[in-house]
Amino acid sequence: MTLSASSPVGIFDSGIGGLTVVKAIQALLPSERIIYFGDTARVPYGSKSQVTIRKYAQDDAGILMKHQPKMIIVACNTVSALALDVVEQVGKGIPVLGVLEAGAELAVQHSRNNRIGVIGTRATIESNAYSFAINALKPEIEVFSSACPLLVPLAEEGFIDHPAAGMIARDYLAELVGWGVDTLVLGCTHYPILKKMIGKITGPDIRIIDSAEAVAAKAKELLAENNLLNGSGAPVSPHLLVSDLPRKFRSLCRLFLGTDIPDVELVEV
Ligand code: DGL
């Protein structure tokens, strides 16, 4: 397949979480066309088995490939941790970028006391993928991780600063804060939606790492290396696909992207 700079960048996640990556890509690479798939019929992924997550990853990448993207960004830490190779196989040679490596790298750059906290879905945390990625870069770092599964449905419901979300997040984060980490990785792309609230709980001394921003910088590098950067053209709205409830997705888009998205297309998985 010949890749062209004018082809779209494909991005997928289990639901709305990956919109945090869409937003970061739009800010850094405004001329890029984006095709986004949110698997809203099957969210959450993080409480499923590895076999199921790998099957979903195959389907998701297949849906994006129909639009002939020049790159796929896996805007889902769970898939990045457990099924990046599946996406690479389906992508048949196009560049594939996962959020996890980018988040791990940024965290290592920022930690001063070599104590990093990671929060993510149960599947991501149990895979130990963040610990491996962080320690591959700097073995002396101690990684403290905690699964926060309930934060995904809270984000999907748009509970950005609902008191119930605050109570749950405080409970999840209490132990991590007590371990003296100076850096906290939001190892799930749904969590940046709740970043303000998480920041209030962790306080000003803990640096919060948003893997969405980290992956946007990586995408720019990778596109430039492959001569695939689309340097010209007016910004266009992302083309959004979902596997269920397009109307609900559209209203959440307004909340998270801050703009109106004209259309959300329903596709079958
Ligand atoms: N947003 C995803 C992640 O980064 C998946 C959340 C889920 O579906 O459980 O892990």
CSV table of C-alpha atoms and ligand atoms in Angstrom, one decimal:
chain,number,residue,atom,x,y,z
A,1,MET,CA,0.0,0.0,0.0
A,2,THR,CA,1.3,3.5,-0.9
A,3,LEU,CA,1.1,5.8,2.0
A,4,SER,CA,0.4,9.5,1.3
A,5,ALA,CA,0.8,12.6,3.5
A,6,SER,CA,-2.8,13.5,2.8
A,7,SER,CA,-4.2,10.1,4.1
A,8,PRO,CA,-5.8,10.2,7.5
A,9,VAL,CA,-4.3,9.3,10.9
A,10,GLY,CA,-6.4,6.5,12.4
A,11,ILE,CA,-7.0,6.5,16.1
A,12,PHE,CA,-9.0,4.1,18.2
A,13,ASP,CA,-10.1,3.4,21.8
A,14,SER,CA,-12.8,1.5,23.6
A,15,GLY,CA,-14.9,4.6,23.9
A,16,ILE,CA,-14.5,8.4,24.5
A,17,GLY,CA,-11.1,8.1,26.2
A,18,GLY,CA,-9.2,8.3,23.0
A,19,LEU,CA,-10.7,11.7,22.3
A,20,THR,CA,-8.0,13.0,24.7
A,21,VAL,CA,-5.5,11.8,22.1
A,22,VAL,CA,-7.6,13.3,19.2
A,23,LYS,CA,-7.5,16.7,21.1
A,24,ALA,CA,-3.7,16.5,21.6
A,25,ILE,CA,-3.2,15.6,17.9
A,26,GLN,CA,-5.4,18.4,16.8
A,27,ALA,CA,-3.5,20.9,18.9
A,28,LEU,CA,-0.1,19.8,17.6
A,29,LEU,CA,-0.9,18.7,14.0
A,30,PRO,CA,-3.9,20.8,13.0
A,31,SER,CA,-3.7,20.0,9.3
A,32,GLU,CA,-3.9,16.2,9.8
A,33,ARG,CA,-7.2,14.5,8.9
A,34,ILE,CA,-8.3,12.2,11.7
A,35,ILE,CA,-10.4,9.1,11.6
A,36,TYR,CA,-11.4,7.9,15.1
A,37,PHE,CA,-13.1,4.7,16.1
A,38,GLY,CA,-14.6,4.4,19.6
A,39,ASP,CA,-15.9,0.9,20.4
A,40,THR,CA,-18.8,2.1,22.5
A,41,ALA,CA,-20.7,-1.1,22.1
A,42,ARG,CA,-18.0,-3.1,24.0
A,43,VAL,CA,-16.5,-0.5,26.4
A,44,PRO,CA,-14.9,-1.1,29.0
A,45,TYR,CA,-12.0,-3.2,27.7
A,46,GLY,CA,-9.9,-3.0,30.9
A,47,SER,CA,-12.0,-5.5,32.8
A,48,LYS,CA,-11.9,-8.1,30.0
A,49,SER,CA,-9.5,-11.0,29.5
A,50,GLN,CA,-6.4,-10.8,27.3
A,51,VAL,CA,-8.0,-13.1,24.7
A,52,THR,CA,-11.0,-10.8,24.4
A,53,ILE,CA,-9.0,-7.6,24.3
A,54,ARG,CA,-6.8,-9.0,21.5
A,55,LYS,CA,-9.9,-9.9,19.5
A,56,TYR,CA,-11.3,-6.4,19.9
A,57,ALA,CA,-8.0,-4.9,18.9
A,58,GLN,CA,-8.1,-6.9,15.7
A,59,ASP,CA,-11.6,-5.7,14.9
A,60,ASP,CA,-10.8,-2.1,15.7
A,61,ALA,CA,-7.7,-1.9,13.6
A,62,GLY,CA,-9.6,-3.6,10.8
A,63,ILE,CA,-12.3,-0.9,10.9
A,64,LEU,CA,-9.7,1.8,10.6
A,65,MET,CA,-7.8,0.1,7.8
A,66,LYS,CA,-10.9,0.4,5.6
A,67,HIS,CA,-10.1,4.1,5.6
A,68,GLN,CA,-6.5,3.6,4.5
A,69,PRO,CA,-4.8,5.5,7.2
A,70,LYS,CA,-1.1,6.4,7.0
A,71,MET,CA,-0.7,5.6,10.7
A,72,ILE,CA,-2.6,4.0,13.5
A,73,ILE,CA,-2.5,5.4,17.0
A,74,VAL,CA,-3.7,3.0,19.7
A,75,ALA,CA,-5.3,5.6,22.0
A,76,CYS,CA,-6.0,2.8,24.6
A,77,ASN,CA,-3.4,1.8,27.2
A,78,THR,CA,-5.1,-1.6,27.6
A,79,VAL,CA,-4.7,-2.5,24.0
A,80,SER,CA,-1.2,-0.9,23.9
A,81,ALA,CA,-0.3,-3.2,26.9
A,82,LEU,CA,-1.8,-6.4,25.7
A,83,ALA,CA,-2.3,-6.3,21.9
A,84,LEU,CA,-0.1,-3.8,20.1
A,85,ASP,CA,1.4,-6.7,18.0
A,86,VAL,CA,-2.2,-7.6,16.8
A,87,VAL,CA,-2.7,-4.0,15.6
A,88,GLU,CA,0.7,-4.1,13.9
A,89,GLN,CA,-0.2,-7.3,12.1
A,90,VAL,CA,-3.5,-5.8,10.9
A,91,GLY,CA,-1.7,-2.6,9.9
A,92,LYS,CA,0.5,-4.5,7.5
A,93,GLY,CA,3.5,-2.2,7.7
A,94,ILE,CA,2.0,1.2,8.4
A,95,PRO,CA,3.4,2.9,11.5
A,96,VAL,CA,1.6,1.9,14.7
A,97,LEU,CA,2.0,3.9,17.9
A,98,GLY,CA,0.8,2.9,21.3
A,99,VAL,CA,0.2,5.4,24.1
A,100,LEU,CA,2.0,3.4,26.7
A,101,GLU,CA,5.6,3.8,25.7
A,102,ALA,CA,5.1,7.5,25.2
A,103,GLY,CA,3.7,7.9,28.7
A,104,ALA,CA,6.4,5.8,30.3
A,105,GLU,CA,9.1,7.9,28.6
A,106,LEU,CA,7.7,11.2,29.7
A,107,ALA,CA,7.3,9.9,33.3
A,108,VAL,CA,11.0,8.8,33.4
A,109,GLN,CA,12.1,12.2,32.1
A,110,HIS,CA,10.1,14.0,34.9
A,111,SER,CA,10.7,11.9,38.0
A,112,ARG,CA,13.3,13.3,40.3
A,113,ASN,CA,13.0,10.9,43.2
A,114,ASN,CA,12.7,7.7,41.1
A,115,ARG,CA,9.3,6.9,42.5
A,116,ILE,CA,6.6,6.8,39.8
A,117,GLY,CA,2.9,6.0,40.3
A,118,VAL,CA,0.8,4.5,37.5
A,119,ILE,CA,-3.0,4.2,37.5
A,120,GLY,CA,-4.8,2.3,34.8
A,121,THR,CA,-7.4,-0.3,34.0
A,122,ARG,CA,-7.1,-3.7,35.8
A,123,ALA,CA,-5.9,-5.4,32.6
A,124,THR,CA,-3.1,-2.7,32.1
A,125,ILE,CA,-2.0,-2.8,35.7
A,126,GLU,CA,-2.0,-6.6,35.9
A,127,SER,CA,0.1,-6.8,32.7
A,128,ASN,CA,2.9,-4.9,34.4
A,129,ALA,CA,3.5,-3.3,31.0
A,130,TYR,CA,4.2,0.2,32.5
A,131,SER,CA,6.7,-1.2,35.0
A,132,PHE,CA,8.5,-3.1,32.2
A,133,ALA,CA,8.6,0.0,30.0
A,134,ILE,CA,9.7,2.4,32.8
A,135,ASN,CA,12.4,0.0,34.1
A,136,ALA,CA,13.7,-0.7,30.6
A,137,LEU,CA,14.5,3.0,30.4
A,138,LYS,CA,15.7,3.3,34.0
A,139,PRO,CA,16.0,0.2,36.1
A,140,GLU,CA,16.4,2.0,39.5
A,141,ILE,CA,12.9,3.5,39.3
A,142,GLU,CA,10.4,2.1,41.7
A,143,VAL,CA,6.9,1.8,40.1
A,144,PHE,CA,3.8,1.8,42.3
A,145,SER,CA,0.6,1.0,40.5
A,146,SER,CA,-3.0,0.9,41.2
A,147,ALA,CA,-6.0,-0.3,39.1
A,148,CYS,CA,-8.9,2.3,39.0
A,149,PRO,CA,-11.6,0.5,37.0
A,150,LEU,CA,-14.5,2.7,38.1
A,151,LEU,CA,-13.0,5.9,36.6
A,152,VAL,CA,-13.7,4.6,33.1
A,153,PRO,CA,-17.5,4.6,33.4
A,154,LEU,CA,-17.4,7.9,35.3
A,155,ALA,CA,-15.6,9.5,32.4
A,156,GLU,CA,-18.0,7.9,29.9
A,157,GLU,CA,-20.8,9.4,31.9
A,158,GLY,CA,-19.2,12.9,31.8
A,159,PHE,CA,-18.9,13.0,35.6
A,160,ILE,CA,-15.9,15.4,35.3
A,161,ASP,CA,-16.3,17.0,38.7
A,162,HIS,CA,-19.1,15.1,40.3
A,163,PRO,CA,-18.7,14.5,44.0
A,164,ALA,CA,-19.1,10.8,43.6
A,165,ALA,CA,-16.2,10.7,41.1
A,166,GLY,CA,-14.1,12.6,43.7
A,167,MET,CA,-14.9,10.1,46.4
A,168,ILE,CA,-14.0,7.1,44.3
A,169,ALA,CA,-10.8,8.7,43.0
A,170,ARG,CA,-9.7,9.7,46.5
A,171,ASP,CA,-10.1,6.2,47.7
A,172,TYR,CA,-8.1,4.8,44.7
A,173,LEU,CA,-5.3,7.3,45.0
A,174,ALA,CA,-4.8,7.4,48.8
A,175,GLU,CA,-2.3,4.6,48.8
A,176,LEU,CA,-0.3,5.9,45.9
A,177,VAL,CA,0.0,9.4,47.4
A,178,GLY,CA,1.2,7.7,50.6
A,179,TRP,CA,4.0,6.0,48.8
A,180,GLY,CA,5.7,9.3,48.1
A,181,VAL,CA,5.7,9.2,44.3
A,182,ASP,CA,6.6,12.5,42.6
A,183,THR,CA,5.1,11.6,39.2
A,184,LEU,CA,1.8,10.0,38.4
A,185,VAL,CA,1.1,8.4,35.0
A,186,LEU,CA,-2.6,8.5,33.9
A,187,GLY,CA,-2.2,5.1,32.3
A,188,CYS,CA,-5.7,5.1,30.7
A,189,THR,CA,-6.8,7.6,28.1
A,190,HIS,CA,-10.1,8.1,29.9
A,191,TYR,CA,-8.4,9.5,33.0
A,192,PRO,CA,-7.3,12.9,31.5
A,193,ILE,CA,-11.0,13.7,31.3
A,194,LEU,CA,-10.8,13.7,35.2
A,195,LYS,CA,-7.4,15.2,35.4
A,196,LYS,CA,-8.4,18.4,37.3
A,197,MET,CA,-10.1,16.4,39.9
A,198,ILE,CA,-7.2,13.9,40.2
A,199,GLY,CA,-4.8,16.8,40.5
A,200,LYS,CA,-6.8,18.3,43.4
A,201,ILE,CA,-6.4,15.0,45.2
A,202,THR,CA,-2.7,14.4,44.5
A,203,GLY,CA,-1.7,18.0,45.2
A,204,PRO,CA,0.8,20.3,43.6
A,205,ASP,CA,3.9,18.2,44.4
A,206,ILE,CA,3.0,15.3,42.2
A,207,ARG,CA,3.5,15.8,38.4
A,208,ILE,CA,0.7,14.3,36.4
A,209,ILE,CA,1.7,12.6,33.1
A,210,ASP,CA,-1.0,12.5,30.4
A,211,SER,CA,-0.1,9.8,27.9
A,212,ALA,CA,-2.3,11.5,25.3
A,213,GLU,CA,0.0,14.6,25.1
A,214,ALA,CA,3.0,12.4,25.1
A,215,VAL,CA,1.8,10.3,22.2
A,216,ALA,CA,1.0,13.3,20.0
A,217,ALA,CA,4.6,14.5,20.2
A,218,LYS,CA,5.7,10.9,19.2
A,219,ALA,CA,3.2,10.8,16.3
A,220,LYS,CA,4.7,14.1,14.9
A,221,GLU,CA,8.2,12.6,15.1
A,222,LEU,CA,7.1,9.3,13.4
A,223,LEU,CA,5.2,11.0,10.6
A,224,ALA,CA,8.1,13.4,9.9
A,225,GLU,CA,10.6,10.4,9.8
A,226,ASN,CA,8.3,8.7,7.3
A,227,ASN,CA,7.8,11.8,5.2
A,228,LEU,CA,4.1,11.6,6.0
A,229,LEU,CA,3.5,14.9,7.7
A,230,ASN,CA,0.6,16.9,6.2
A,231,GLY,CA,1.9,20.4,6.5
A,232,SER,CA,-0.8,22.2,4.7
A,233,GLY,CA,-4.5,22.5,4.6
A,234,ALA,CA,-7.1,24.1,6.8
A,235,PRO,CA,-8.0,22.2,10.0
A,236,VAL,CA,-10.9,19.7,9.5
A,237,SER,CA,-13.2,18.1,12.0
A,238,PRO,CA,-12.3,14.5,12.8
A,239,HIS,CA,-14.4,11.8,11.2
A,240,LEU,CA,-15.8,9.8,14.1
A,241,LEU,CA,-17.1,6.2,14.1
A,242,VAL,CA,-18.7,4.4,17.0
A,243,SER,CA,-20.1,0.9,17.4
A,244,ASP,CA,-23.1,2.1,19.5
A,245,LEU,CA,-25.0,5.1,20.6
A,246,PRO,CA,-23.7,7.8,18.2
A,247,ARG,CA,-25.9,10.5,19.7
A,248,LYS,CA,-24.6,10.1,23.2
A,249,PHE,CA,-21.1,10.1,21.8
A,250,ARG,CA,-21.8,13.3,20.0
A,251,SER,CA,-22.9,15.1,23.1
A,252,LEU,CA,-19.8,13.9,25.0
A,253,CYS,CA,-17.6,15.1,22.1
A,254,ARG,CA,-18.9,18.6,22.7
A,255,LEU,CA,-17.9,18.4,26.3
A,256,PHE,CA,-14.4,16.9,25.7
A,257,LEU,CA,-13.3,18.4,22.4
A,258,GLY,CA,-15.0,21.7,23.1
A,259,THR,CA,-16.4,21.8,19.5
A,260,ASP,CA,-19.5,20.6,17.7
A,261,ILE,CA,-18.9,17.5,15.6
A,262,PRO,CA,-21.3,17.4,12.7
A,263,ASP,CA,-21.7,13.7,12.4
A,264,VAL,CA,-20.9,10.5,14.3
A,265,GLU,CA,-21.2,7.4,12.1
A,266,LEU,CA,-22.4,4.1,13.4
A,267,VAL,CA,-20.4,1.1,12.3
A,268,GLU,CA,-20.8,-2.6,12.9
A,269,VAL,CA,-18.1,-4.6,14.7
B,1,DGL,N1,-9.2,4.1,27.5
B,1,DGL,C1,-8.7,2.8,27.6
B,1,DGL,C2,-7.3,2.7,28.2
B,1,DGL,O1,-6.5,3.6,28.0
B,1,DGL,C3,-9.6,1.7,28.0
B,1,DGL,C4,-10.5,1.9,29.1
B,1,DGL,C5,-11.5,0.7,29.1
B,1,DGL,O2,-12.2,0.5,28.1
B,1,DGL,O3,-11.5,0.0,30.2
B,1,DGL,O4,-6.9,1.8,28.8
